[in-house]
CSV table of C-alpha atoms and ligand atoms in Angstrom, one decimal:
chain,number,residue,atom,x,y,z
A,1,MET,CA,-218.0,-47.4,84.8
A,2,ARG,CA,-219.1,-44.0,85.9
A,3,ILE,CA,-218.0,-43.6,89.5
A,4,LEU,CA,-218.5,-40.9,92.1
A,5,LEU,CA,-215.5,-40.3,94.5
A,6,THR,CA,-216.5,-38.4,97.7
A,7,GLY,CA,-213.3,-36.8,99.0
A,8,GLY,CA,-211.8,-37.4,95.5
A,9,ALA,CA,-209.6,-34.4,95.7
A,10,GLY,CA,-207.9,-35.7,98.9
A,11,TYR,CA,-204.8,-37.8,99.3
A,12,ILE,CA,-206.1,-41.3,98.7
A,13,GLY,CA,-209.0,-40.2,96.6
A,14,SER,CA,-206.9,-38.3,94.1
A,15,HIS,CA,-204.6,-41.3,93.5
A,16,THR,CA,-207.6,-43.5,93.1
A,17,ALA,CA,-209.1,-41.1,90.6
A,18,ALA,CA,-205.9,-41.2,88.6
A,19,VAL,CA,-205.8,-45.0,88.5
A,20,LEU,CA,-209.5,-45.4,87.7
A,21,ALA,CA,-209.2,-42.9,84.9
A,22,GLN,CA,-206.3,-44.7,83.5
A,23,ARG,CA,-208.4,-47.9,83.6
A,24,GLY,CA,-211.0,-46.2,81.4
A,25,HIS,CA,-213.5,-45.3,84.1
A,26,GLU,CA,-215.3,-41.9,84.1
A,27,ILE,CA,-214.8,-40.1,87.4
A,28,MET,CA,-216.9,-37.5,89.2
A,29,ILE,CA,-215.4,-35.9,92.3
A,30,LEU,CA,-217.4,-34.5,95.2
A,31,ASP,CA,-215.4,-32.7,97.8
A,32,ASN,CA,-215.8,-29.7,100.0
A,33,PHE,CA,-212.1,-28.9,99.7
A,34,ALA,CA,-211.8,-28.7,103.5
A,35,ASN,CA,-208.6,-30.7,103.3
A,36,ALA,CA,-207.7,-30.6,99.6
A,37,GLU,CA,-205.9,-28.2,97.3
A,38,ARG,CA,-208.1,-26.5,94.7
A,39,ASP,CA,-206.0,-27.4,91.8
A,40,VAL,CA,-206.0,-31.1,92.3
A,41,PRO,CA,-208.6,-31.7,89.6
A,42,ALA,CA,-206.4,-29.7,87.1
A,43,ARG,CA,-203.4,-31.8,88.1
A,44,LEU,CA,-205.5,-35.0,87.6
A,45,LYS,CA,-206.4,-33.7,84.1
A,46,GLN,CA,-202.7,-33.2,83.3
A,47,LEU,CA,-202.0,-36.7,84.6
A,48,THR,CA,-204.8,-38.6,83.0
A,49,GLY,CA,-206.2,-36.4,80.2
A,50,GLN,CA,-209.7,-36.7,81.8
A,51,ASP,CA,-211.6,-33.6,82.6
A,52,MET,CA,-213.4,-34.9,85.6
A,53,THR,CA,-216.7,-33.4,86.8
A,54,VAL,CA,-216.2,-31.7,90.1
A,55,ILE,CA,-219.0,-30.9,92.5
A,56,GLU,CA,-218.0,-28.7,95.4
A,57,ALA,CA,-220.3,-29.9,98.2
A,58,ASP,CA,-220.5,-31.3,101.7
A,59,ILE,CA,-221.5,-35.0,101.9
A,60,ARG,CA,-224.1,-34.0,104.6
A,61,ASP,CA,-225.9,-31.8,102.0
A,62,THR,CA,-228.3,-34.6,100.9
A,63,GLU,CA,-230.2,-32.3,98.5
A,64,THR,CA,-227.1,-31.3,96.5
A,65,VAL,CA,-225.6,-34.8,96.5
A,66,THR,CA,-228.9,-36.3,95.3
A,67,ALA,CA,-229.2,-33.7,92.6
A,68,ALA,CA,-225.6,-34.4,91.5
A,69,LEU,CA,-226.2,-38.1,91.4
A,70,LYS,CA,-229.4,-37.6,89.4
A,71,ALA,CA,-227.7,-35.2,87.0
A,72,HIS,CA,-224.6,-37.5,86.5
A,73,PRO,CA,-225.8,-41.1,87.0
A,74,VAL,CA,-223.1,-43.4,88.4
A,75,GLU,CA,-222.8,-47.1,88.9
A,76,ALA,CA,-220.9,-46.9,92.2
A,77,VAL,CA,-219.6,-44.5,94.9
A,78,ILE,CA,-216.2,-44.7,96.5
A,79,HIS,CA,-216.5,-42.9,99.8
A,80,PHE,CA,-213.3,-41.3,101.0
A,81,ALA,CA,-214.7,-38.0,102.5
A,82,ALA,CA,-214.1,-38.0,106.3
A,83,LEU,CA,-212.2,-36.4,109.1
A,84,LYS,CA,-209.2,-38.6,110.0
A,85,ALA,CA,-207.2,-37.2,112.8
A,86,VAL,CA,-207.3,-39.5,115.8
A,87,GLY,CA,-206.2,-36.9,118.3
A,88,GLU,CA,-208.8,-34.3,117.1
A,89,SER,CA,-211.5,-36.9,117.3
A,90,GLU,CA,-210.9,-37.3,121.1
A,91,VAL,CA,-211.0,-33.5,121.5
A,92,ASP,CA,-214.2,-33.0,119.5
A,93,PRO,CA,-216.2,-36.3,119.3
A,94,LEU,CA,-219.4,-34.7,118.1
A,95,LEU,CA,-217.6,-33.1,115.1
A,96,TYR,CA,-216.4,-36.6,114.1
A,97,TYR,CA,-219.9,-38.2,114.7
A,98,ASP,CA,-221.4,-35.5,112.5
A,99,MET,CA,-218.9,-35.4,109.7
A,100,ASN,CA,-218.2,-39.2,109.5
A,101,ILE,CA,-221.4,-41.0,110.7
A,102,ILE,CA,-224.1,-38.5,109.9
A,103,GLY,CA,-222.2,-37.6,106.7
A,104,THR,CA,-222.2,-41.3,105.6
A,105,ILE,CA,-225.9,-41.7,106.4
A,106,ARG,CA,-226.7,-38.6,104.4
A,107,LEU,CA,-224.6,-39.9,101.5
A,108,LEU,CA,-226.4,-43.3,101.7
A,109,GLN,CA,-229.8,-41.5,101.6
A,110,ALA,CA,-228.8,-39.5,98.5
A,111,MET,CA,-227.6,-42.7,96.9
A,112,GLN,CA,-230.9,-44.4,97.6
A,113,ALA,CA,-232.9,-41.5,96.3
A,114,ALA,CA,-230.9,-41.5,93.1
A,115,GLY,CA,-230.9,-45.3,92.7
A,116,VAL,CA,-227.2,-45.9,93.2
A,117,ASN,CA,-226.6,-49.1,95.1
A,118,ARG,CA,-222.9,-49.9,95.2
A,119,ILE,CA,-220.3,-48.4,97.6
A,120,VAL,CA,-216.7,-48.9,98.4
A,121,PHE,CA,-215.8,-47.4,101.8
A,122,SER,CA,-212.5,-46.2,103.2
A,123,SER,CA,-212.2,-48.0,106.5
A,124,SER,CA,-209.0,-48.4,108.6
A,125,ALA,CA,-207.0,-51.0,110.4
A,126,THR,CA,-207.6,-48.8,113.4
A,127,VAL,CA,-210.8,-50.9,113.9
A,128,TYR,CA,-208.6,-53.7,115.2
A,129,GLY,CA,-207.2,-51.6,118.0
A,130,GLN,CA,-204.6,-53.5,119.9
A,131,PRO,CA,-204.6,-56.9,118.1
A,132,ASP,CA,-204.3,-60.2,119.9
A,133,SER,CA,-201.8,-61.5,117.3
A,134,THR,CA,-200.3,-60.5,113.9
A,135,PRO,CA,-200.7,-60.8,111.0
A,136,ILE,CA,-204.3,-59.6,111.3
A,137,LEU,CA,-207.1,-61.3,109.4
A,138,GLU,CA,-210.4,-59.7,108.7
A,139,ASP,CA,-212.2,-61.9,111.3
A,140,ALA,CA,-210.0,-60.7,114.2
A,141,PRO,CA,-211.9,-58.9,116.9
A,142,THR,CA,-212.6,-55.2,116.4
A,143,ARG,CA,-211.9,-52.9,119.2
A,144,VAL,CA,-212.7,-49.2,119.6
A,145,GLU,CA,-209.8,-47.3,121.1
A,146,ASN,CA,-210.7,-43.8,120.0
A,147,ILE,CA,-213.6,-41.8,118.6
A,148,TYR,CA,-212.2,-41.9,115.0
A,149,GLY,CA,-212.0,-45.7,115.2
A,150,ARG,CA,-215.6,-45.8,116.6
A,151,THR,CA,-216.8,-43.8,113.6
A,152,LYS,CA,-215.1,-46.2,111.2
A,153,LEU,CA,-216.7,-49.2,112.8
A,154,VAL,CA,-220.2,-47.6,112.9
A,155,MET,CA,-219.9,-46.6,109.2
A,156,GLU,CA,-218.8,-50.2,108.3
A,157,ASP,CA,-221.8,-51.6,110.2
A,158,LEU,CA,-224.2,-49.2,108.4
A,159,ILE,CA,-223.0,-50.3,105.1
A,160,ARG,CA,-223.1,-54.0,106.0
A,161,ASP,CA,-226.6,-53.6,107.3
A,162,LEU,CA,-227.8,-52.0,104.0
A,163,ALA,CA,-226.1,-54.8,102.0
A,164,ARG,CA,-227.7,-57.5,104.3
A,165,THR,CA,-231.2,-56.0,103.9
A,166,GLY,CA,-230.8,-55.7,100.1
A,167,LYS,CA,-230.7,-51.9,100.0
A,168,LEU,CA,-227.1,-52.0,98.6
A,169,LYS,CA,-226.3,-54.5,95.9
A,170,GLY,CA,-222.6,-54.3,96.3
A,171,ALA,CA,-220.4,-53.1,99.1
A,172,ALA,CA,-216.7,-53.2,100.0
A,173,ASN,CA,-215.4,-52.0,103.4
A,174,LEU,CA,-211.6,-51.6,102.8
A,175,ARG,CA,-209.5,-51.6,105.9
A,176,TYR,CA,-206.3,-49.7,105.0
A,177,PHE,CA,-203.1,-50.2,107.0
A,178,ASN,CA,-200.7,-47.3,106.7
A,179,PRO,CA,-200.9,-45.5,103.4
A,180,VAL,CA,-197.8,-43.6,102.3
A,181,GLY,CA,-196.0,-42.4,99.2
A,182,ALA,CA,-197.2,-40.4,96.3
A,183,HIS,CA,-197.8,-40.7,92.5
A,184,PRO,CA,-194.5,-41.3,90.8
A,185,SER,CA,-195.1,-38.2,88.6
A,186,ALA,CA,-195.0,-36.0,91.8
A,187,LEU,CA,-198.1,-34.3,90.5
A,188,ILE,CA,-200.3,-35.4,93.4
A,189,GLY,CA,-199.4,-36.5,97.0
A,190,GLU,CA,-200.2,-35.9,100.6
A,191,THR,CA,-200.4,-32.4,102.0
A,192,PRO,CA,-200.8,-32.5,105.8
A,193,ARG,CA,-201.6,-29.2,107.4
A,194,GLY,CA,-199.2,-28.0,110.2
A,195,VAL,CA,-196.9,-30.4,112.0
A,196,PRO,CA,-197.5,-33.9,110.5
A,197,ASN,CA,-198.8,-36.5,113.0
A,198,ASN,CA,-197.8,-39.4,110.7
A,199,LEU,CA,-194.3,-40.8,110.3
A,200,MET,CA,-193.7,-40.5,106.5
A,201,PRO,CA,-194.7,-36.9,106.1
A,202,TYR,CA,-192.6,-36.0,109.1
A,203,VAL,CA,-189.6,-37.8,107.7
A,204,THR,CA,-189.9,-36.1,104.3
A,205,GLN,CA,-190.0,-32.7,106.1
A,206,VAL,CA,-186.8,-33.6,108.0
A,207,ALA,CA,-185.3,-34.5,104.7
A,208,THR,CA,-186.1,-31.1,103.2
A,209,GLY,CA,-184.7,-29.3,106.3
A,210,GLU,CA,-188.1,-28.0,107.4
A,211,ARG,CA,-187.7,-30.0,110.7
A,212,PRO,CA,-184.3,-30.7,112.4
A,213,HIS,CA,-184.9,-34.3,113.3
A,214,LEU,CA,-187.4,-37.1,113.7
A,215,ASN,CA,-188.8,-37.8,117.1
A,216,VAL,CA,-189.0,-41.6,117.4
A,217,PHE,CA,-191.8,-42.3,119.8
A,218,GLY,CA,-190.4,-45.1,122.0
A,219,ASN,CA,-187.6,-47.7,121.5
A,220,ASP,CA,-188.8,-50.1,124.2
A,221,TYR,CA,-191.5,-51.9,122.3
A,222,PRO,CA,-191.3,-55.7,122.0
A,223,THR,CA,-190.2,-55.5,118.3
A,224,ARG,CA,-186.9,-56.2,116.4
A,225,ASP,CA,-185.3,-52.9,117.3
A,226,GLY,CA,-187.8,-51.6,120.0
A,227,THR,CA,-189.6,-49.1,117.7
A,228,GLY,CA,-193.2,-49.4,116.5
A,229,GLU,CA,-193.9,-51.8,113.6
A,230,ARG,CA,-196.5,-51.0,110.9
A,231,ASP,CA,-197.7,-52.2,107.5
A,232,TYR,CA,-196.9,-49.3,105.2
A,233,ILE,CA,-198.6,-49.5,101.8
A,234,HIS,CA,-197.9,-47.4,98.8
A,235,VAL,CA,-200.8,-45.2,97.9
A,236,MET,CA,-200.6,-46.4,94.2
A,237,ASP,CA,-201.0,-50.0,95.3
A,238,LEU,CA,-204.0,-48.8,97.5
A,239,ALA,CA,-205.5,-47.0,94.5
A,240,GLU,CA,-205.2,-50.1,92.4
A,241,ALA,CA,-207.0,-52.1,95.0
A,242,HIS,CA,-209.9,-49.7,94.9
A,243,ALA,CA,-210.2,-50.1,91.2
A,244,LEU,CA,-210.2,-53.9,91.6
A,245,ALA,CA,-212.7,-53.8,94.5
A,246,VAL,CA,-215.2,-51.6,92.7
A,247,GLU,CA,-215.0,-53.7,89.6
A,248,HIS,CA,-215.4,-56.9,91.8
A,249,ILE,CA,-218.6,-55.7,93.6
A,250,HIS,CA,-220.0,-54.4,90.3
A,251,ALA,CA,-219.5,-57.7,88.6
A,252,ASN,CA,-220.5,-60.0,91.5
A,253,ASP,CA,-223.1,-58.0,93.6
A,254,VAL,CA,-221.4,-58.9,96.9
A,255,SER,CA,-220.6,-57.3,100.2
A,256,VAL,CA,-217.0,-57.8,101.4
A,257,THR,CA,-214.7,-56.5,104.2
A,258,VAL,CA,-211.1,-56.6,103.2
A,259,ASN,CA,-207.7,-55.7,104.6
A,260,LEU,CA,-205.4,-53.7,102.3
A,261,GLY,CA,-201.8,-54.0,103.5
A,262,THR,CA,-198.6,-55.6,102.1
A,263,GLY,CA,-198.4,-58.2,104.9
A,264,ASN,CA,-195.0,-56.9,105.9
A,265,GLY,CA,-194.2,-55.1,109.1
A,266,THR,CA,-191.6,-52.3,109.1
A,267,THR,CA,-190.3,-50.6,112.2
A,268,VAL,CA,-189.7,-46.8,112.5
A,269,LEU,CA,-185.9,-47.3,112.4
A,270,GLU,CA,-186.2,-49.6,109.4
A,271,LEU,CA,-188.3,-47.0,107.6
A,272,VAL,CA,-185.7,-44.3,108.4
A,273,LYS,CA,-182.9,-46.6,107.0
A,274,ALA,CA,-185.0,-47.4,103.8
A,275,PHE,CA,-185.6,-43.6,103.3
A,276,GLU,CA,-181.9,-42.9,103.6
A,277,THR,CA,-181.1,-45.6,101.1
A,278,ALA,CA,-183.8,-44.6,98.7
A,279,THR,CA,-183.1,-40.9,98.7
A,280,GLY,CA,-179.5,-40.4,99.9
A,281,ARG,CA,-180.7,-37.9,102.5
A,282,GLU,CA,-179.8,-38.3,106.2
A,283,ILE,CA,-182.5,-38.4,108.8
A,284,PRO,CA,-181.3,-37.5,112.3
A,285,VAL,CA,-183.4,-39.2,115.0
A,286,ASN,CA,-184.1,-38.4,118.6
A,287,ILE,CA,-185.6,-41.1,120.8
A,288,THR,CA,-188.5,-39.8,122.9
A,289,PRO,CA,-191.1,-41.5,125.2
A,290,ARG,CA,-193.9,-43.5,123.6
A,291,ARG,CA,-196.9,-41.7,122.1
A,292,PRO,CA,-200.0,-42.5,124.2
A,293,GLY,CA,-202.4,-44.8,122.4
A,294,ASP,CA,-199.8,-46.3,120.0
A,295,VAL,CA,-199.6,-50.1,119.6
A,296,ALA,CA,-196.3,-51.9,119.4
A,297,SER,CA,-196.9,-53.8,116.2
A,298,TYR,CA,-199.5,-54.5,113.5
A,299,TYR,CA,-199.6,-55.7,110.0
A,300,ALA,CA,-202.1,-57.3,107.7
A,301,ASN,CA,-202.7,-60.7,106.4
A,302,PRO,CA,-203.8,-59.5,102.9
A,303,ALA,CA,-204.7,-63.0,101.5
A,304,LEU,CA,-208.4,-62.2,101.2
A,305,ALA,CA,-207.8,-59.3,98.7
A,306,ALA,CA,-205.7,-61.6,96.6
A,307,GLN,CA,-208.4,-64.3,96.7
A,308,LEU,CA,-211.4,-62.1,96.0
A,309,PHE,CA,-210.0,-59.7,93.4
A,310,GLY,CA,-206.5,-60.8,92.6
A,311,TRP,CA,-204.8,-57.8,94.3
A,312,GLN,CA,-201.5,-57.8,96.0
A,313,ALA,CA,-199.2,-54.9,96.8
A,314,ALA,CA,-196.3,-54.6,94.3
A,315,LEU,CA,-194.3,-51.7,95.7
A,316,ASN,CA,-191.8,-52.0,98.6
A,317,VAL,CA,-190.9,-49.6,101.4
A,318,GLU,CA,-188.0,-48.0,99.4
A,319,ASP,CA,-190.4,-47.3,96.5
A,320,MET,CA,-192.7,-45.6,99.1
A,321,CYS,CA,-189.9,-43.5,100.4
A,322,ARG,CA,-188.6,-42.5,97.0
A,323,ASP,CA,-192.0,-41.4,95.8
A,324,ALA,CA,-192.9,-39.6,99.1
A,325,TRP,CA,-189.6,-37.8,98.8
A,326,ARG,CA,-190.0,-36.8,95.1
A,327,TRP,CA,-193.3,-35.2,96.0
A,328,GLN,CA,-192.1,-33.4,99.1
A,329,ALA,CA,-188.9,-32.3,97.5
A,330,LYS,CA,-190.7,-30.8,94.5
A,331,ARG,CA,-193.0,-28.9,96.9
A,332,ALA,CA,-190.0,-27.6,98.8
A,333,GLY,CA,-188.3,-26.5,95.5
A,334,ILE,CA,-185.5,-29.0,95.7
A,335,ASN,CA,-184.7,-30.1,92.2
A,336,ASP,CA,-181.9,-32.6,92.4
A,337,VAL,CA,-184.1,-35.7,92.9
B,401,LIG,P1,-207.8,-36.5,103.0
B,401,LIG,O1,-208.2,-35.6,104.1
B,401,LIG,O2,-206.7,-36.2,102.2
B,401,LIG,O3,-209.1,-36.7,102.1
B,401,LIG,C1,-210.4,-36.6,102.5
B,401,LIG,C2,-211.1,-35.7,101.5
B,401,LIG,O4,-212.5,-35.5,101.9
B,401,LIG,C3,-210.5,-34.2,101.5
B,401,LIG,O5,-210.3,-33.9,100.1
B,401,LIG,C4,-211.6,-33.4,102.1
B,401,LIG,O6,-211.6,-32.1,101.6
B,401,LIG,C5,-212.8,-34.1,101.8
B,401,LIG,N1,-213.9,-34.0,102.8
B,401,LIG,C6,-213.8,-34.1,104.2
B,401,LIG,N2,-215.0,-33.9,104.8
B,401,LIG,C7,-215.9,-33.7,103.8
B,401,LIG,C8,-217.3,-33.5,103.7
B,401,LIG,N3,-218.0,-33.4,104.9
B,401,LIG,N4,-217.9,-33.3,102.5
B,401,LIG,C9,-217.1,-33.4,101.4
B,401,LIG,N5,-215.8,-33.6,101.4
B,401,LIG,C10,-215.2,-33.8,102.5
B,401,LIG,O7,-207.7,-38.0,103.7
B,401,LIG,P2,-207.1,-39.3,103.1
B,401,LIG,O8,-205.9,-39.7,103.8
B,401,LIG,O9,-207.2,-39.3,101.6
B,401,LIG,O10,-208.2,-40.3,103.6
B,401,LIG,C11,-209.3,-40.8,102.8
B,401,LIG,C12,-210.2,-41.7,103.6
B,401,LIG,O11,-209.3,-42.8,104.0
B,401,LIG,C13,-210.7,-41.2,104.9
B,401,LIG,O12,-212.0,-41.7,105.1
B,401,LIG,C14,-209.8,-41.7,106.0
B,401,LIG,O13,-210.4,-41.8,107.2
B,401,LIG,C15,-209.4,-43.1,105.4
B,401,LIG,N6,-208.2,-43.6,105.9
B,401,LIG,C16,-207.0,-42.9,105.7
B,401,LIG,C17,-205.8,-43.4,106.2
B,401,LIG,C18,-204.6,-42.5,106.1
B,401,LIG,O14,-203.6,-42.9,106.8
B,401,LIG,N7,-204.5,-41.5,105.2
B,401,LIG,C19,-205.8,-44.6,106.8
B,401,LIG,C20,-206.9,-45.4,106.9
B,401,LIG,C21,-208.1,-44.8,106.4
B,402,LIG,C1,-196.4,-44.9,112.6
B,402,LIG,C2,-195.3,-45.3,113.6
B,402,LIG,C3,-195.4,-44.1,115.7
B,402,LIG,C4,-194.6,-40.1,114.0
B,402,LIG,C5,-202.3,-43.5,112.1
B,402,LIG,C6,-203.7,-43.6,112.7
B,402,LIG,C7,-204.5,-44.7,111.9
B,402,LIG,C8,-204.4,-44.5,110.4
B,402,LIG,C9,-203.0,-44.3,110.0
B,402,LIG,C10,-206.4,-43.5,109.6
B,402,LIG,C11,-195.7,-45.4,115.0
B,402,LIG,C12,-194.2,-43.7,114.9
B,402,LIG,C13,-194.8,-41.5,114.1
B,402,LIG,C14,-193.4,-39.5,114.5
B,402,LIG,C15,-192.8,-41.7,115.3
B,402,LIG,N1,-205.2,-43.4,109.9
B,402,LIG,N2,-193.9,-42.3,114.8
B,402,LIG,N3,-192.6,-40.4,115.1
B,402,LIG,O1,-200.2,-44.3,114.4
B,402,LIG,O2,-199.8,-46.4,112.9
B,402,LIG,O3,-201.7,-44.8,112.4
B,402,LIG,O4,-202.4,-43.3,110.7
B,402,LIG,O5,-207.2,-44.4,109.6
B,402,LIG,O6,-205.8,-44.6,112.4
B,402,LIG,O7,-203.7,-43.9,114.0
B,402,LIG,O8,-199.4,-44.1,112.0
B,402,LIG,O9,-197.6,-42.7,110.9
B,402,LIG,O10,-198.7,-41.9,113.0
B,402,LIG,O11,-197.1,-43.8,113.1
B,402,LIG,O12,-191.9,-42.4,115.9
B,402,LIG,O13,-193.2,-38.3,114.4
B,402,LIG,O14,-194.3,-44.2,113.6
B,402,LIG,O15,-195.1,-44.2,117.0
B,402,LIG,O16,-195.0,-46.5,115.6
B,402,LIG,P1,-200.2,-44.9,113.0
B,402,LIG,P2,-198.2,-43.0,112.2
């Protein structure tokens, strides 16, 4: 298939581009490089041998996106481009409505104008908010707990509406749990700007010595060791799931909403231990109060992805830690990994 990846130079998009190219698909990347490094396409070429077409554009620029889709016809779009910082979304809601919701509407308009009618969308487990129970199934109630989560739910609804009314032939809303790790080659990975908000990038920066210790946000949650429990998923497993999802909606003309997680919960302290085991690096920790807005525990029931497109995560938390560390160590110039 020929597939357009919006945000294809970003963290999850670049790994998905690598996996799709390796499965024989032809990839076009559309990215404004607001949160991506310029040489990601060159690194993807080194990794896959494919010289991917790259369009530098904003998804809100319907004219340019339509022209790109007409000049390079594709059978599907995988839509990663978005702003994704929960805290920032609460500071500047209109920015998030504009970039995420208006951006998605503009993209859907461009797709319609160019006759492209299949989309895979990056949603998030954040749409479940504080869950009533775990593991979480796709029919669990959705709850908006921040502006970022609101935009994800609205974008999912837009896509479901277009599928229901026949404007889209195929659609997959993929609800990611906590993506971490990097390509085992250490050629692509996650590059957060400034102080990382998320656990794994923070841990890898403690391991390089860039930060003295990890602040553990609360050890009084009702979990095995009192620290927050999440369903971490290796970005390579996540990328594989996108390939299977796009192939599934292409073959079957269906609209689906699917969890992508491993089904296993890991606490903060368990992740730290797994990191130390996988890398031999010590991670000093400092217990601090809870981070406002955090939930105690959530993890997926990923059975639907297995049933629909035969996907299930293959990599474990130690694999995630090892690959996240190889990437970060290489960037920090540490060579003994
Ligand atoms: P990322 O920031 O690394 O990638 C997003 C890419 O989109 C970047 O390359 C950025 O330059 C580009 N972009 C942003 N706004 C754009 C615009 N208006 N026009 C064109 N390009 C634009 O983020 P990621 O972690 O790879 O996330 C990808 C998607 O997955 C996002 O939609 C995010 O909300 C979703 N998601 C991420 C996580 C996570 O923890 N990383 C979890 C759940 C869902
Ligand atoms: C994981 C655990 C923290 C940092 C966020 C978004 C979510 C989704 C994924 C996009 C929690 C603890 C963290 C630290 C810590 N993104 N922690 N010290 O909060 O589950 O999800 O990213 O859709 O929408 O909210 O991920 O990695 O920030 O936190 O103790 O320095 O690690 O309290 O228990 P989270 P996270």
